[in-house]
């Protein structure tokens, strides 16, 4: 995963976040963890969602940990999925939150040609040290030709 933010912008964002931790490192670590869990043990994603969490998945809306997990575990049409993130952009969202935008490829089942996708996460911290985050909002969209 490459972060497309320039060094100048990263430094400005650090200042915006009161010289806190490097948001690009947090975003990258979160994306790696999320997609590893999604691809290998989807039920483990439950700890990342709360009752106020929201998911938009291909124009369908879900709110709350239970409904989101039902969609992610039972409502996805593919048996085997491998996320291959290609770009990652991060910005602070206030209150210690973080916006993470990802684009990449999805390798599904036995298909030879990967699907292209975009996904946005709005992460909120579980602690003041900004060491752990949960997903407030997630928007997922396949990028298909119209």
Short mmCIF file of N, CA, C and O in Angstrom, two decimals:
data_model
loop_
_atom_site.label_atom_id
_atom_site.label_comp_id
_atom_site.label_asym_id
_atom_site.label_seq_id
_atom_site.Cartn_x
_atom_site.Cartn_y
_atom_site.Cartn_z
N UNK A 1 0.86 -1.17 0.00
CA UNK A 1 0.00 0.00 0.00
C UNK A 1 0.90 1.22 0.00
O UNK A 1 1.82 1.33 0.78
N UNK A 2 0.60 2.16 -0.86
CA UNK A 2 1.38 3.39 -0.85
C UNK A 2 0.49 4.51 -0.37
O UNK A 2 -0.70 4.53 -0.64
N UNK A 3 1.06 5.40 0.40
CA UNK A 3 0.32 6.57 0.85
C UNK A 3 0.61 7.70 -0.11
O UNK A 3 1.76 8.00 -0.38
N UNK A 4 -0.43 8.31 -0.63
CA UNK A 4 -0.24 9.32 -1.66
C UNK A 4 -0.07 10.73 -1.10
O UNK A 4 0.03 11.67 -1.85
N UNK A 5 -0.04 10.86 0.22
CA UNK A 5 0.15 12.19 0.81
C UNK A 5 1.62 12.59 0.73
O UNK A 5 2.52 11.79 0.93
N UNK A 6 1.86 13.84 0.40
CA UNK A 6 3.24 14.32 0.36
C UNK A 6 3.75 14.57 1.76
O UNK A 6 3.00 14.70 2.71
N UNK A 7 5.07 14.65 1.93
CA UNK A 7 5.68 14.90 3.24
C UNK A 7 5.19 16.21 3.83
O UNK A 7 4.91 16.30 5.01
N UNK A 8 5.05 17.24 3.01
CA UNK A 8 4.57 18.53 3.48
C UNK A 8 3.18 18.41 4.09
O UNK A 8 2.90 18.92 5.17
N UNK A 9 2.28 17.71 3.39
CA UNK A 9 0.92 17.55 3.89
C UNK A 9 0.87 16.70 5.14
O UNK A 9 0.11 16.98 6.05
N UNK A 10 1.71 15.66 5.22
CA UNK A 10 1.74 14.82 6.41
C UNK A 10 2.13 15.67 7.61
O UNK A 10 1.52 15.59 8.67
N UNK A 11 3.12 16.52 7.45
CA UNK A 11 3.54 17.39 8.55
C UNK A 11 2.43 18.33 8.96
O UNK A 11 2.22 18.58 10.14
N UNK A 12 1.68 18.90 8.01
CA UNK A 12 0.56 19.77 8.33
C UNK A 12 -0.51 19.00 9.09
O UNK A 12 -1.10 19.50 10.03
N UNK A 13 -0.79 17.76 8.68
CA UNK A 13 -1.81 16.96 9.35
C UNK A 13 -1.37 16.62 10.77
O UNK A 13 -2.17 16.58 11.67
N UNK A 14 -0.06 16.36 10.96
CA UNK A 14 0.42 16.09 12.30
C UNK A 14 0.16 17.29 13.20
O UNK A 14 -0.26 17.14 14.34
N UNK A 15 0.40 18.48 12.68
CA UNK A 15 0.15 19.70 13.44
C UNK A 15 -1.34 19.81 13.76
O UNK A 15 -1.71 20.14 14.88
N UNK A 16 -2.19 19.50 12.79
CA UNK A 16 -3.63 19.56 13.01
C UNK A 16 -4.04 18.60 14.11
O UNK A 16 -4.98 18.84 14.84
N UNK A 17 -3.35 17.51 14.24
CA UNK A 17 -3.69 16.49 15.24
C UNK A 17 -2.85 16.67 16.50
O UNK A 17 -2.59 15.72 17.23
N UNK A 18 -2.40 17.91 16.76
CA UNK A 18 -1.62 18.23 17.95
C UNK A 18 -0.35 17.39 18.06
O UNK A 18 -0.03 16.86 19.11
N UNK A 19 0.34 17.28 16.94
CA UNK A 19 1.59 16.52 16.88
C UNK A 19 1.42 15.09 17.39
O UNK A 19 2.27 14.55 18.06
N UNK A 20 0.30 14.51 17.08
CA UNK A 20 0.00 13.14 17.49
C UNK A 20 0.74 12.14 16.62
O UNK A 20 1.66 12.49 15.88
N UNK A 21 0.33 10.90 16.69
CA UNK A 21 0.98 9.85 15.90
C UNK A 21 0.80 10.06 14.40
O UNK A 21 -0.09 10.78 13.97
N UNK A 22 1.64 9.43 13.61
CA UNK A 22 1.59 9.54 12.15
C UNK A 22 0.31 8.87 11.64
O UNK A 22 0.16 7.65 11.72
N UNK A 23 -0.60 9.67 11.12
CA UNK A 23 -1.90 9.14 10.69
C UNK A 23 -1.77 8.18 9.51
O UNK A 23 -2.59 7.28 9.37
N UNK A 24 -0.75 8.36 8.68
CA UNK A 24 -0.56 7.44 7.56
C UNK A 24 -0.18 6.05 8.06
O UNK A 24 -0.63 5.05 7.51
N UNK A 25 0.64 5.99 9.10
CA UNK A 25 0.99 4.69 9.68
C UNK A 25 -0.22 4.02 10.31
O UNK A 25 -0.43 2.82 10.18
N UNK A 26 -1.04 4.83 11.00
CA UNK A 26 -2.26 4.29 11.61
C UNK A 26 -3.20 3.77 10.52
O UNK A 26 -3.72 2.66 10.62
N UNK A 27 -3.42 4.58 9.48
CA UNK A 27 -4.29 4.17 8.38
C UNK A 27 -3.82 2.89 7.71
O UNK A 27 -4.61 1.97 7.46
N UNK A 28 -2.53 2.83 7.44
CA UNK A 28 -1.98 1.64 6.78
C UNK A 28 -2.12 0.41 7.68
O UNK A 28 -2.53 -0.66 7.21
N UNK A 29 -1.81 0.55 8.96
CA UNK A 29 -1.92 -0.58 9.89
C UNK A 29 -3.38 -1.04 9.99
O UNK A 29 -3.66 -2.25 10.01
N UNK A 30 -4.31 -0.08 10.06
CA UNK A 30 -5.72 -0.45 10.14
C UNK A 30 -6.15 -1.22 8.89
O UNK A 30 -6.80 -2.26 8.98
N UNK A 31 -5.83 -0.70 7.72
CA UNK A 31 -6.24 -1.33 6.46
C UNK A 31 -5.66 -2.74 6.35
O UNK A 31 -6.37 -3.69 5.98
N UNK A 32 -4.40 -2.91 6.71
CA UNK A 32 -3.80 -4.25 6.67
C UNK A 32 -4.53 -5.21 7.60
O UNK A 32 -4.84 -6.34 7.25
N UNK A 33 -4.83 -4.74 8.82
CA UNK A 33 -5.55 -5.57 9.80
C UNK A 33 -6.96 -5.90 9.31
O UNK A 33 -7.38 -7.06 9.33
N UNK A 34 -7.69 -4.87 8.86
CA UNK A 34 -9.07 -5.05 8.42
C UNK A 34 -9.16 -6.05 7.27
O UNK A 34 -9.96 -6.99 7.31
N UNK A 35 -8.34 -5.86 6.25
CA UNK A 35 -8.43 -6.75 5.09
C UNK A 35 -7.92 -8.15 5.40
O UNK A 35 -8.41 -9.14 4.85
N UNK A 36 -6.94 -8.28 6.27
CA UNK A 36 -6.49 -9.61 6.68
C UNK A 36 -7.63 -10.35 7.38
O UNK A 36 -7.89 -11.53 7.09
N UNK A 37 -8.33 -9.66 8.28
CA UNK A 37 -9.47 -10.27 8.96
C UNK A 37 -10.61 -10.57 7.97
O UNK A 37 -11.20 -11.64 8.02
N UNK A 38 -10.91 -9.62 7.09
CA UNK A 38 -11.99 -9.81 6.12
C UNK A 38 -11.71 -11.03 5.24
O UNK A 38 -12.61 -11.84 5.00
N UNK A 39 -10.49 -11.16 4.79
CA UNK A 39 -10.15 -12.23 3.85
C UNK A 39 -10.01 -13.59 4.51
O UNK A 39 -10.22 -14.62 3.86
N UNK A 40 -9.65 -13.63 5.80
CA UNK A 40 -9.32 -14.90 6.46
C UNK A 40 -10.24 -15.31 7.60
O UNK A 40 -10.39 -16.50 7.87
N UNK A 41 -10.83 -14.34 8.29
CA UNK A 41 -11.66 -14.66 9.45
C UNK A 41 -12.64 -13.51 9.66
O UNK A 41 -12.54 -12.74 10.61
N UNK A 42 -13.60 -13.40 8.76
CA UNK A 42 -14.49 -12.24 8.70
C UNK A 42 -15.22 -11.97 10.01
O UNK A 42 -15.46 -10.83 10.37
N UNK A 43 -15.55 -13.00 10.75
CA UNK A 43 -16.27 -12.80 12.02
C UNK A 43 -15.45 -12.00 13.03
O UNK A 43 -16.02 -11.36 13.92
N UNK A 44 -14.14 -12.01 12.91
CA UNK A 44 -13.27 -11.26 13.82
C UNK A 44 -13.41 -9.75 13.63
O UNK A 44 -12.94 -8.98 14.47
N UNK A 45 -14.05 -9.31 12.55
CA UNK A 45 -14.26 -7.88 12.32
C UNK A 45 -15.26 -7.27 13.30
O UNK A 45 -15.32 -6.05 13.44
N UNK A 46 -16.04 -8.09 13.97
CA UNK A 46 -17.10 -7.59 14.85
C UNK A 46 -16.58 -6.60 15.88
O UNK A 46 -17.25 -5.61 16.20
N UNK A 47 -15.38 -6.81 16.38
CA UNK A 47 -14.84 -5.93 17.42
C UNK A 47 -14.55 -4.52 16.90
O UNK A 47 -14.35 -3.60 17.69
N UNK A 48 -14.53 -4.35 15.58
CA UNK A 48 -14.24 -3.04 15.00
C UNK A 48 -15.50 -2.19 14.82
O UNK A 48 -15.39 -1.01 14.50
N UNK A 49 -16.67 -2.77 15.02
CA UNK A 49 -17.93 -2.06 14.83
C UNK A 49 -18.68 -1.93 16.15
O UNK A 49 -18.56 -2.78 17.03
N UNK A 50 -19.47 -0.86 16.26
CA UNK A 50 -20.32 -0.63 17.43
C UNK A 50 -21.76 -0.45 16.96
O UNK A 50 -22.03 -0.46 15.76
N UNK A 51 -22.67 -0.25 17.90
CA UNK A 51 -24.09 -0.11 17.54
C UNK A 51 -24.36 1.13 16.69
O UNK A 51 -25.31 1.16 15.92
N UNK A 52 -23.51 2.16 16.80
CA UNK A 52 -23.71 3.37 16.00
C UNK A 52 -22.97 3.31 14.67
O UNK A 52 -23.10 4.22 13.85
N UNK A 53 -22.21 2.26 14.42
CA UNK A 53 -21.48 2.12 13.15
C UNK A 53 -22.43 2.03 11.98
O UNK A 53 -23.53 1.48 12.11
N UNK A 54 -22.00 2.56 10.83
CA UNK A 54 -22.81 2.50 9.61
C UNK A 54 -21.97 1.98 8.46
O UNK A 54 -20.79 2.31 8.34
N UNK A 55 -22.59 1.18 7.61
CA UNK A 55 -21.96 0.62 6.42
C UNK A 55 -22.83 0.90 5.22
O UNK A 55 -24.05 0.65 5.25
N UNK A 56 -22.23 1.45 4.17
CA UNK A 56 -22.88 1.52 2.86
C UNK A 56 -22.12 0.55 1.97
O UNK A 56 -20.92 0.69 1.77
N UNK A 57 -22.82 -0.45 1.47
CA UNK A 57 -22.21 -1.49 0.65
C UNK A 57 -22.97 -1.55 -0.66
O UNK A 57 -24.11 -2.04 -0.70
N UNK A 58 -22.36 -1.01 -1.71
CA UNK A 58 -23.00 -1.03 -3.02
C UNK A 58 -24.42 -0.47 -2.95
O UNK A 58 -25.38 -1.10 -3.38
N UNK A 59 -24.57 0.69 -2.33
CA UNK A 59 -25.83 1.43 -2.27
C UNK A 59 -26.85 0.83 -1.30
O UNK A 59 -28.01 1.20 -1.31
N UNK A 60 -26.45 -0.13 -0.48
CA UNK A 60 -27.31 -0.68 0.56
C UNK A 60 -26.78 -0.19 1.90
O UNK A 60 -25.58 -0.21 2.14
N UNK A 61 -27.67 0.24 2.80
CA UNK A 61 -27.25 0.78 4.08
C UNK A 61 -27.52 -0.16 5.24
O UNK A 61 -28.55 -0.83 5.29
N UNK A 62 -26.58 -0.21 6.19
CA UNK A 62 -26.68 -1.05 7.37
C UNK A 62 -26.19 -0.24 8.57
O UNK A 62 -25.20 0.48 8.47
N UNK A 63 -26.86 -0.37 9.71
CA UNK A 63 -26.42 0.29 10.92
C UNK A 63 -26.38 -0.69 12.07
O UNK A 63 -27.29 -1.51 12.24
N UNK A 64 -25.33 -0.59 12.86
CA UNK A 64 -25.17 -1.44 14.03
C UNK A 64 -24.30 -2.64 13.74
O UNK A 64 -24.28 -3.18 12.63
N UNK A 65 -23.59 -3.07 14.77
CA UNK A 65 -22.66 -4.18 14.63
C UNK A 65 -23.32 -5.44 14.09
O UNK A 65 -22.81 -6.09 13.17
N UNK A 66 -24.49 -5.79 14.61
CA UNK A 66 -25.15 -7.04 14.20
C UNK A 66 -25.52 -7.04 12.71
O UNK A 66 -25.21 -7.99 11.99
N UNK A 67 -26.16 -5.96 12.26
CA UNK A 67 -26.58 -5.91 10.85
C UNK A 67 -25.37 -5.83 9.91
O UNK A 67 -25.38 -6.43 8.83
N UNK A 68 -24.35 -5.09 10.32
CA UNK A 68 -23.14 -5.00 9.49
C UNK A 68 -22.47 -6.36 9.38
O UNK A 68 -22.09 -6.79 8.29
N UNK A 69 -22.35 -7.06 10.49
CA UNK A 69 -21.70 -8.37 10.46
C UNK A 69 -22.52 -9.39 9.67
O UNK A 69 -21.94 -10.23 8.98
N UNK A 70 -23.85 -9.30 9.74
CA UNK A 70 -24.68 -10.19 8.92
C UNK A 70 -24.38 -9.97 7.44
O UNK A 70 -24.27 -10.93 6.68
N UNK A 71 -24.26 -8.71 7.05
CA UNK A 71 -23.96 -8.41 5.64
C UNK A 71 -22.57 -8.91 5.26
O UNK A 71 -22.40 -9.57 4.24
N UNK A 72 -21.58 -8.59 6.07
CA UNK A 72 -20.20 -8.95 5.73
C UNK A 72 -19.96 -10.46 5.75
O UNK A 72 -19.18 -10.97 4.96
N UNK A 73 -20.64 -11.17 6.64
CA UNK A 73 -20.42 -12.61 6.77
C UNK A 73 -21.33 -13.45 5.88
O UNK A 73 -20.94 -14.52 5.42
N UNK A 74 -22.57 -12.97 5.65
CA UNK A 74 -23.54 -13.79 4.92
C UNK A 74 -24.05 -13.16 3.64
O UNK A 74 -24.63 -13.84 2.82
N UNK A 75 -23.86 -11.86 3.47
CA UNK A 75 -24.46 -11.16 2.34
C UNK A 75 -23.51 -10.84 1.21
O UNK A 75 -23.88 -10.17 0.26
N UNK A 76 -22.28 -11.32 1.30
CA UNK A 76 -21.31 -11.10 0.22
C UNK A 76 -21.34 -12.32 -0.68
O UNK A 76 -21.32 -13.46 -0.21
N UNK A 77 -21.39 -12.10 -1.98
CA UNK A 77 -21.67 -13.16 -2.95
C UNK A 77 -20.48 -14.07 -3.25
O UNK A 77 -20.63 -15.04 -3.98
N UNK A 78 -19.31 -13.78 -2.71
CA UNK A 78 -18.12 -14.55 -3.07
C UNK A 78 -17.71 -15.46 -1.93
O UNK A 78 -17.83 -15.12 -0.76
N UNK A 79 -17.17 -16.64 -2.27
CA UNK A 79 -16.68 -17.56 -1.25
C UNK A 79 -15.30 -17.17 -0.76
O UNK A 79 -15.04 -17.17 0.42
N UNK A 80 -14.41 -16.86 -1.70
CA UNK A 80 -13.04 -16.51 -1.35
C UNK A 80 -12.74 -15.11 -1.87
O UNK A 80 -13.00 -14.80 -3.03
N UNK A 81 -12.22 -14.26 -0.99
CA UNK A 81 -11.91 -12.88 -1.35
C UNK A 81 -10.49 -12.55 -0.89
O UNK A 81 -10.08 -12.93 0.21
N UNK A 82 -9.77 -11.85 -1.75
CA UNK A 82 -8.45 -11.32 -1.37
C UNK A 82 -8.40 -9.85 -1.77
O UNK A 82 -8.51 -9.52 -2.95
N UNK A 83 -8.27 -8.97 -0.78
CA UNK A 83 -8.13 -7.54 -1.04
C UNK A 83 -6.67 -7.24 -1.35
O UNK A 83 -5.78 -7.70 -0.65
N UNK A 84 -6.45 -6.45 -2.40
CA UNK A 84 -5.11 -6.00 -2.76
C UNK A 84 -5.16 -4.47 -2.84
O UNK A 84 -5.44 -3.91 -3.91
N UNK A 85 -4.94 -3.78 -1.70
CA UNK A 85 -4.99 -2.32 -1.73
C UNK A 85 -3.86 -1.75 -2.58
O UNK A 85 -2.74 -2.27 -2.56
N UNK A 86 -4.18 -0.70 -3.34
CA UNK A 86 -3.18 -0.07 -4.20
C UNK A 86 -2.89 1.36 -3.79
O UNK A 86 -1.76 1.83 -3.95
N UNK A 87 -3.88 2.10 -3.29
CA UNK A 87 -3.65 3.47 -2.81
C UNK A 87 -4.31 3.64 -1.45
O UNK A 87 -5.27 2.94 -1.12
N UNK A 88 -3.78 4.57 -0.68
CA UNK A 88 -4.29 4.85 0.65
C UNK A 88 -4.10 6.33 0.93
O UNK A 88 -2.99 6.84 0.80
N UNK A 89 -5.17 7.02 1.26
CA UNK A 89 -5.11 8.43 1.64
C UNK A 89 -5.72 8.58 3.03
O UNK A 89 -6.77 7.98 3.31
N UNK A 90 -5.07 9.37 3.88
CA UNK A 90 -5.53 9.57 5.25
C UNK A 90 -5.63 11.05 5.57
O UNK A 90 -4.79 11.84 5.13
N UNK A 91 -6.65 11.41 6.35
CA UNK A 91 -6.81 12.76 6.86
C UNK A 91 -7.40 12.68 8.26
O UNK A 91 -8.22 11.80 8.53
N UNK A 92 -7.02 13.61 9.14
CA UNK A 92 -7.68 13.66 10.45
C UNK A 92 -9.12 14.16 10.26
O UNK A 92 -9.38 14.96 9.37
N UNK A 93 -10.03 13.68 11.10
CA UNK A 93 -11.43 14.07 10.96
C UNK A 93 -11.95 14.85 12.16
O UNK A 93 -13.12 15.15 12.24
N UNK A 94 -11.10 15.18 13.08
CA UNK A 94 -11.52 15.86 14.29
C UNK A 94 -11.82 14.87 15.40
O UNK A 94 -12.07 13.70 15.14
N UNK A 95 -11.76 15.32 16.63
CA UNK A 95 -12.00 14.48 17.81
C UNK A 95 -11.09 13.25 17.81
O UNK A 95 -11.49 12.20 18.30
N UNK A 96 -9.91 13.37 17.22
CA UNK A 96 -8.99 12.25 17.16
C UNK A 96 -9.33 11.23 16.10
O UNK A 96 -8.68 10.21 15.99
N UNK A 97 -10.38 11.50 15.30
CA UNK A 97 -10.81 10.57 14.27
C UNK A 97 -9.91 10.61 13.05
O UNK A 97 -9.03 11.46 12.91
N UNK A 98 -10.15 9.69 12.15
CA UNK A 98 -9.32 9.54 10.96
C UNK A 98 -10.18 9.09 9.79
O UNK A 98 -11.02 8.19 9.93
N UNK A 99 -10.02 9.74 8.64
CA UNK A 99 -10.64 9.30 7.39
C UNK A 99 -9.60 8.53 6.60
O UNK A 99 -8.47 9.01 6.43
N UNK A 100 -9.96 7.36 6.13
CA UNK A 100 -9.04 6.52 5.35
C UNK A 100 -9.75 6.14 4.06
O UNK A 100 -10.82 5.52 4.09
N UNK A 101 -9.16 6.50 2.93
CA UNK A 101 -9.71 6.17 1.62
C UNK A 101 -8.78 5.18 0.94
O UNK A 101 -7.57 5.42 0.86
N UNK A 102 -9.33 4.05 0.49
CA UNK A 102 -8.54 2.98 -0.11
C UNK A 102 -9.10 2.66 -1.49
O UNK A 102 -10.31 2.62 -1.68
N UNK A 103 -8.22 2.45 -2.45
CA UNK A 103 -8.61 1.88 -3.74
C UNK A 103 -7.74 0.65 -3.96
O UNK A 103 -6.61 0.56 -3.46
N UNK A 104 -8.28 -0.31 -4.69
CA UNK A 104 -7.48 -1.50 -4.93
C UNK A 104 -8.21 -2.51 -5.80
O UNK A 104 -9.16 -2.18 -6.51
N UNK A 105 -7.72 -3.74 -5.70
CA UNK A 105 -8.27 -4.85 -6.47
C UNK A 105 -8.81 -5.90 -5.53
O UNK A 105 -8.26 -6.14 -4.45
N UNK A 106 -9.90 -6.54 -5.95
CA UNK A 106 -10.47 -7.69 -5.25
C UNK A 106 -10.29 -8.92 -6.12
O UNK A 106 -10.76 -8.96 -7.25
N UNK A 107 -9.61 -9.90 -5.58
CA UNK A 107 -9.51 -11.18 -6.26
C UNK A 107 -10.56 -12.07 -5.63
O UNK A 107 -10.54 -12.30 -4.43
N UNK A 108 -11.52 -12.53 -6.45
CA UNK A 108 -12.64 -13.30 -5.92
C UNK A 108 -12.71 -14.69 -6.55
O UNK A 108 -12.51 -14.86 -7.75
N UNK A 109 -12.99 -15.66 -5.67
CA UNK A 109 -13.14 -17.05 -6.07
C UNK A 109 -12.02 -17.45 -7.04
O UNK A 109 -10.86 -17.19 -6.77
N UNK A 110 -12.37 -18.03 -8.16
CA UNK A 110 -11.37 -18.49 -9.13
C UNK A 110 -11.25 -17.55 -10.34
O UNK A 110 -10.66 -17.92 -11.35
N UNK A 111 -11.82 -16.36 -10.23
CA UNK A 111 -11.78 -15.40 -11.34
C UNK A 111 -10.35 -14.97 -11.64
O UNK A 111 -9.57 -14.70 -10.73
N UNK A 112 -10.01 -14.88 -12.92
CA UNK A 112 -8.67 -14.46 -13.33
C UNK A 112 -8.51 -12.95 -13.27
O UNK A 112 -7.43 -12.45 -12.96
N UNK A 113 -9.57 -12.21 -13.60
CA UNK A 113 -9.50 -10.75 -13.62
C UNK A 113 -10.03 -10.19 -12.31
O UNK A 113 -11.18 -10.42 -11.94
N UNK A 114 -9.19 -9.41 -11.60
CA UNK A 114 -9.66 -8.83 -10.34
C UNK A 114 -10.68 -7.72 -10.58
O UNK A 114 -10.71 -7.10 -11.64
N UNK A 115 -11.52 -7.49 -9.58
CA UNK A 115 -12.47 -6.38 -9.59
C UNK A 115 -11.79 -5.17 -8.94
O UNK A 115 -10.97 -5.33 -8.04
N UNK A 116 -12.14 -3.99 -9.38
CA UNK A 116 -11.61 -2.77 -8.78
C UNK A 116 -12.60 -2.27 -7.72
O UNK A 116 -13.81 -2.36 -7.91
N UNK A 117 -12.07 -1.74 -6.61
CA UNK A 117 -12.95 -1.25 -5.55
C UNK A 117 -12.40 0.03 -4.93
O UNK A 117 -11.22 0.35 -5.04
N UNK A 118 -13.31 0.75 -4.27
CA UNK A 118 -12.98 1.90 -3.44
C UNK A 118 -13.66 1.68 -2.10
O UNK A 118 -14.79 1.19 -2.04
N UNK A 119 -12.98 2.07 -1.02
CA UNK A 119 -13.57 1.94 0.30
C UNK A 119 -13.08 3.08 1.18
O UNK A 119 -11.91 3.42 1.19
N UNK A 120 -14.01 3.67 1.90
CA UNK A 120 -13.70 4.76 2.82
C UNK A 120 -14.07 4.33 4.23
O UNK A 120 -15.14 3.76 4.45
N UNK A 121 -13.16 4.59 5.18
CA UNK A 121 -13.40 4.32 6.59
C UNK A 121 -13.32 5.62 7.37
O UNK A 121 -12.42 6.43 7.15
N UNK A 122 -14.27 5.84 8.27
CA UNK A 122 -14.17 6.91 9.25
C UNK A 122 -13.93 6.21 10.58
O UNK A 122 -14.81 5.52 11.10
N UNK A 123 -12.72 6.36 11.09
CA UNK A 123 -12.31 5.69 12.32
C UNK A 123 -12.36 6.65 13.49
O UNK A 123 -11.96 7.81 13.36
N UNK A 124 -12.82 6.17 14.63
CA UNK A 124 -12.81 6.95 15.86
C UNK A 124 -12.00 6.20 16.91
O UNK A 124 -12.03 4.97 16.96
N UNK A 125 -11.26 6.94 17.73
CA UNK A 125 -10.40 6.28 18.72
C UNK A 125 -11.20 5.70 19.88
O UNK A 125 -12.24 6.24 20.27
N UNK A 126 -10.68 4.60 20.42
CA UNK A 126 -11.27 4.02 21.63
C UNK A 126 -10.55 4.52 22.87
O UNK A 126 -11.02 4.30 23.98
N UNK A 127 -9.40 5.17 22.67
CA UNK A 127 -8.61 5.67 23.80
C UNK A 127 -7.98 7.01 23.45
O UNK A 127 -7.89 7.38 22.29
N UNK A 128 -7.55 7.75 24.45
CA UNK A 128 -6.96 9.07 24.23
C UNK A 128 -5.56 8.99 23.64
O UNK A 128 -5.07 9.96 23.07
N UNK A 129 -4.92 7.86 23.74
CA UNK A 129 -3.58 7.69 23.18
C UNK A 129 -3.62 7.43 21.67
O UNK A 129 -2.58 7.35 21.04
N UNK A 130 -4.82 7.30 21.12
CA UNK A 130 -5.00 7.03 19.68
C UNK A 130 -4.28 5.75 19.25
O UNK A 130 -3.68 5.69 18.19
N UNK A 131 -4.39 4.73 20.07
CA UNK A 131 -3.75 3.44 19.77
C UNK A 131 -4.73 2.45 19.15
O UNK A 131 -4.33 1.55 18.43
N UNK A 132 -6.02 2.60 19.46
CA UNK A 132 -7.02 1.68 18.92
C UNK A 132 -8.20 2.49 18.39
O UNK A 132 -8.55 3.53 18.96
N UNK A 133 -8.79 1.98 17.32
CA UNK A 133 -9.88 2.68 16.65
C UNK A 133 -11.01 1.71 16.36
O UNK A 133 -10.80 0.51 16.27
N UNK A 134 -12.20 2.26 16.19
CA UNK A 134 -13.36 1.50 15.73
C UNK A 134 -13.94 2.21 14.52
O UNK A 134 -13.65 3.37 14.28
N UNK A 135 -14.74 1.50 13.74
CA UNK A 135 -15.28 2.02 12.49
C UNK A 135 -16.63 2.68 12.76
O UNK A 135 -17.61 2.01 13.09
N UNK A 136 -16.68 4.01 12.60
CA UNK A 136 -17.94 4.74 12.70
C UNK A 136 -18.71 4.64 11.38
O UNK A 136 -19.89 4.38 11.37
N UNK A 137 -17.99 4.83 10.27
CA UNK A 137 -18.60 4.78 8.94
C UNK A 137 -17.69 4.00 8.00
O UNK A 137 -16.47 4.15 8.05
N UNK A 138 -18.32 3.23 7.11
CA UNK A 138 -17.59 2.52 6.07
C UNK A 138 -18.45 2.58 4.80
O UNK A 138 -19.65 2.29 4.85
N UNK A 139 -17.82 2.99 3.71
CA UNK A 139 -18.51 3.03 2.41
C UNK A 139 -17.70 2.19 1.43
O UNK A 139 -16.51 2.47 1.22
N UNK A 140 -18.33 1.18 0.87
CA UNK A 140 -17.66 0.28 -0.08
C UNK A 140 -18.38 0.35 -1.42
O UNK A 140 -19.60 0.32 -1.50
N UNK A 141 -17.57 0.40 -2.48
CA UNK A 141 -18.15 0.45 -3.84
C UNK A 141 -17.19 -0.26 -4.80
O UNK A 141 -16.01 -0.01 -4.82
N UNK A 142 -17.77 -1.17 -5.60
CA UNK A 142 -17.02 -1.73 -6.73
C UNK A 142 -16.95 -0.66 -7.80
O UNK A 142 -17.93 0.07 -8.03
N UNK A 143 -15.82 -0.55 -8.46
CA UNK A 143 -15.65 0.42 -9.53
C UNK A 143 -15.83 -0.31 -10.86
O UNK A 143 -14.92 -0.96 -11.35
N UNK A 144 -17.03 -0.19 -11.39
CA UNK A 144 -17.34 -0.88 -12.65
C UNK A 144 -17.57 0.13 -13.75
O UNK A 144 -17.93 1.28 -13.50
N UNK A 145 -17.37 -0.31 -14.96
CA UNK A 145 -17.62 0.57 -16.12
C UNK A 145 -19.13 0.72 -16.30
O UNK A 145 -19.89 -0.25 -16.14
N UNK A 146 -19.56 1.91 -16.65
CA UNK A 146 -21.00 2.16 -16.80
C UNK A 146 -21.41 2.12 -18.24
O UNK A 146 -20.99 2.64 -19.11
#
